[in-house]
Amino acid sequence: MKFVKHSFLFSSLLLFLSGCSALPVLDPKGPVGEAQKDLIFWSIFLMLFVVMVVFVLFTIILVRYRERPGYDSHEPEEMEGNKWLELIWTGIPIIIVILLAVPTVRTIYQLEEPPQSTRDKEPLVIHATSANWKWFFSYPEQDIETVNYLHIPEDQPILFKLTSADSMAALWIPQLGGQEYNMAGMMTEIYLQADEPGVYDGRNANFTGEGFTEHTFKVYAQEEDEFDAWVEETRQEAPKLTQDKYDELLLPGHVETQAYSSTHLEYVNHAMDAEYTLKAYERQGYDPEKEGSH
Amino acid sequence: MGHAHSVNPNKPLEYQTEKNQMNILGFWIFLGAEIALFGTLFVAYFVLTGRIADGPGPKELFAIKDVLIETFILLTSSFTCGLAIHEMRRGNKKGLMTWLLFTLMLGLGFLYFEVMEFIHYVHEGASIQTSAYWSSFFTLLGTHGAHVALGVGWMTFILIQLARRGLNATTARKAFIISLYWHFLDVVWIFIFTGVYLTGMVM
Amino acid sequence: MAWDEFFVTGDPLIFGAQISIVLTIIGIVFVLTKYQKWTWLWKEWLTTVDHKKLGVMYIISAVLMLFRGGVDALLMRVQLTMPNAEFLDSTHYQEIFTTHGTIMIIFMAMPFLIGIMNIVVPLQIGARDVAFPFLNAVSFWTFFMGAMLFNISFVIGGSPSAGWTSYVPLAGDELSAGIGQNYYLLGLQISGIGTLLTGINFLVTILKMRAPGMTLMRMPMFTWSTAITCILIIFAFPVLTVALAMMTFDRLFGAHFFTLMDGGMPMLWANLFWIWGHPEVYIVIIPAFGIFSEVISTFSRKNLFGYKAMVYSMVVIAFLSFIVWVHHFFTMGAEASVNSFFSITTMAISIPTGVKIFNWLFTMYKGRIKINTAMLWALAFIPNFVIGGVTGVMLSMAAADYQYHNTYFLVSHFHYVLISGTVFACFAGLYYWYPKVFGHKLNEKLGKISFWLFVVGFNVCFFPMYFLGFAGMPRRVHTYTEESGWFDLNVVASIGALLMALGFMVFVYSIYYSIRYAERLTTGDPWDGRTLEWSTPSPVPYYNFAKVPEVHGLDPYWEMKKQGEAEFDVNQVELEPIHMPDNSAVPFIMSILFFIAGFGLVFEWMWMGIIGGIGVLITMIVRSFDPDEGYHVEVDEIKEIERKARRKEA
């Protein structure tokens, strides 16, 4: 068994080192994800030390003191315990916990602020609203809104203001950084930033029922002038988002990507009004009670 | 169970057998769980305070006169319940039963006024369906009221057993346990009175 | 309601399950009638208040639930191995992971451990039963009926599908109108009654019924772990009771605790759920620690290293378990100070846990480690649990948790701790104490085969999931695209799951095989045990101890054997008549009435709920008037039983 486990661990480690590109969480493209990756590697390093100590002790004790031919009549002595040993294995874990707690707390506070590297830039505010099972991204300053896809400028902090129209979701773009919940009637905030242009996967990570699996979106990180051009184009060419259209979009289901040259924030901010969606259902003649039973 | 039948005559009647001691300890622990239960209800109540949606708030509705009557009745019932146990300790079965009967009647009186109070609120447009605040109000108060109602029923059956079987270690233990229960409900009510009604009137 | 809405129809898998349920029921009725076993069933099992029999019924139910939860798990693995085959649709997949989680925690892990407590604790402390044998039966039957109510959901009316955490508003009737969620609420509520009563019952038992001389600091470690678990139950379960009641009121009576409308607060549910939920995790892990302590000490032929540290560390863990609940939702946007606080309290749990690991290692140090199936499970626990533990520490770092949360990294972590902690302990405990109850050992060869299949399968199944987490795979998705790159590791995981299933099958077969063929024991002490349960004959007479032993230190039976005082001669000792409680049908009937009330409320048939509720009250009144005086076993009868039980020892 030991052999099986060790060779397995070893091969996983190989997979781990060689396959980082396939592991988006460990291949971040922005300062938030970078900070989290550093924390993760630091903890893996310390934890591997703990695992090593225990495994080595475990193996030595098992090999040395297992009952076997030639070691089957030894009558062990009783031991009460040992003050010094017990102090050691209380003390060392305390030190390890401190070594982990300090960078953890520092990172928790750090992630509340826009990233250091782009401190001089004003963050771009995007309202990310989840509704079963789609994403609305509203750019209040640009007065545009997209559904199920997101454009952001690179090298600029993005301040996401998260809320949900109905069930609790979580905005997660693994390569840019960790997730945060979207909750109806609540507003949560998270800073993310892309350091290089590219297309990243984003999704809802928190279970929201039937259509949860496909509750995803793409993130297009662009150079600043490209982003500005995209904004301008959307403002010129996309239709306005009417309230009736928005209400219709709120009905549970999946929709294609789309863009509008106005935002739903003029009708409702779900962070302030948890009831809007249920009232919209009524206006649209949708009865969850009938649809819900299958 | 081996030692359950050893009897120690130097202790009060309800503590004389080991079985009784275990039952009473078990009931104390149960009351510990009840504290956790009511504690959670109180936390929910305080968290949801102010979330009255478009409905009425507590200040407009609270029928403080009813509440004062309820408080008075319940506090008195705790006192009569204490007297009942006092009589039991003196070995006076009749005194025990009389005071328990008083307690029971007061309990019924409390329930009458509480039901009236609730009906009043519902007429004024505040039911469990009105808003988060009223949901938590009715659940907290209703849980306490249901406990009182259960206690009234329980006490009835203990009275019947006392009448039929007389005062012995078993019936004494049962009377003692319901007195613990009854005092506990009184303590909960004091928290409700200050935490719900007085605070609600002030805020 | 039309019949096709009442029964779940249209799915071949469920149709197959319905047919097999009907066939099983017919089969059971047939066998019981043919062999005229109805009276036996009623007298020996359904109305029993004997802690050992209740323990056996707990464990049988738990193994059945392990089977059900395991089938759920395999169905999920099949779906994830063939992500494009539409083997399960999204709703069906969600129902399955919901029932899998709920059943494994509430109806498998907890009852399994409570079953072992039932069998072992009174024997370890030298008691003849628990403090309240009648209540003990109520505990079992309410658990059982609650579990049945939850389990029928998939054939009648539809399963819950909002996850075992049932986060609102998804689980509220504004968004999930079906009745599945009602099953969750009422099944858990009814079985929760039983759990709370168990907590009270065993705490009083341990506080008041220990043999003379057994001070608190001379109690066996499993008894200590049970006492601490009871305290956790007593303070945690009322929180669940209230939270479930609130959601029930929301769904049935239009209340607004957790709704989107009229001021409800969904976050309150998450908080209440985890204020119960985190202690619940320790309710299923602390008894496991107790079991491992007993097994490791016995098979190392040494006393437990650092007994006091073991006790204090459990107390610290239990205390900390009440102040870490926020780590289940670091991503809810709490302030940095809040997340920092809960990060540190969570990490702090690793300190007492580490102390325990090293104490177990040093219990084996300089011992003579006998490796049999029970010990193998305990040995496998140490490295595997450490892997689960260190990844738990990684998860406790809030800033990093934003990346782990809701992913397979988390899924892997809690399976590593719950399986290598709780499930391994259940197997270790079962192999260890089985001979005490049945008078024969479980087959070692089959036991080892099942052990290796299960443990290797477990690692093959769950270790890759850490990497699936890094690969960005969220939990609870029922399919994925090819570009995601998650396919290979999922296939590996499924192979592991298959090995675990094989291990389980060998385990079940080993029970059957051992019942038929195992050599009957001639001693009550097959492992050269250290604690009082081994001083009784196996199977244990229904009154446990003919004479209650006196205790002078830790590991009392070991000491007795060393002093040469372990021989028990019925003719030498002075016996007294033993008082025993009567059987009662009330717990069984009461629980059926609970079931009826619960079933009525699930379908919102209030009349049925009220009838069931009134029925429950009537059974309580019946109980109150029952004098319940019990009976005495006379000295001659004790001597006769003891002679028979011990004759084979001579």
Coordinates of C-alpha atoms in Angstrom, one line a residue, chain C residues 7 64 91 100 127 197 279 307 329 398 439 558 570 600 611 615 618:
Chain C
F7 CA -45.6 8.8 -7.9
L64 CA -28.4 0.4 4.2
T91 CA -32.5 18.1 -12.4
H100 CA -26.3 11.7 -1.5
A127 CA -23.6 0.0 33.2
L197 CA -32.7 12.7 22.7
P279 CA -20.5 21.3 15.1
Y307 CA -4.5 10.4 27.8
F329 CA -18.9 31.3 3.3
A398 CA -9.8 33.0 3.4
G439 CA -19.9 -14.0 19.4
W558 CA -6.2 -5.0 31.4
V570 CA -20.5 -17.3 39.1
G600 CA -49.0 14.9 5.5
I611 CA -54.0 13.6 12.9
G615 CA -51.5 10.7 17.6
I618 CA -51.7 10.6 22.7

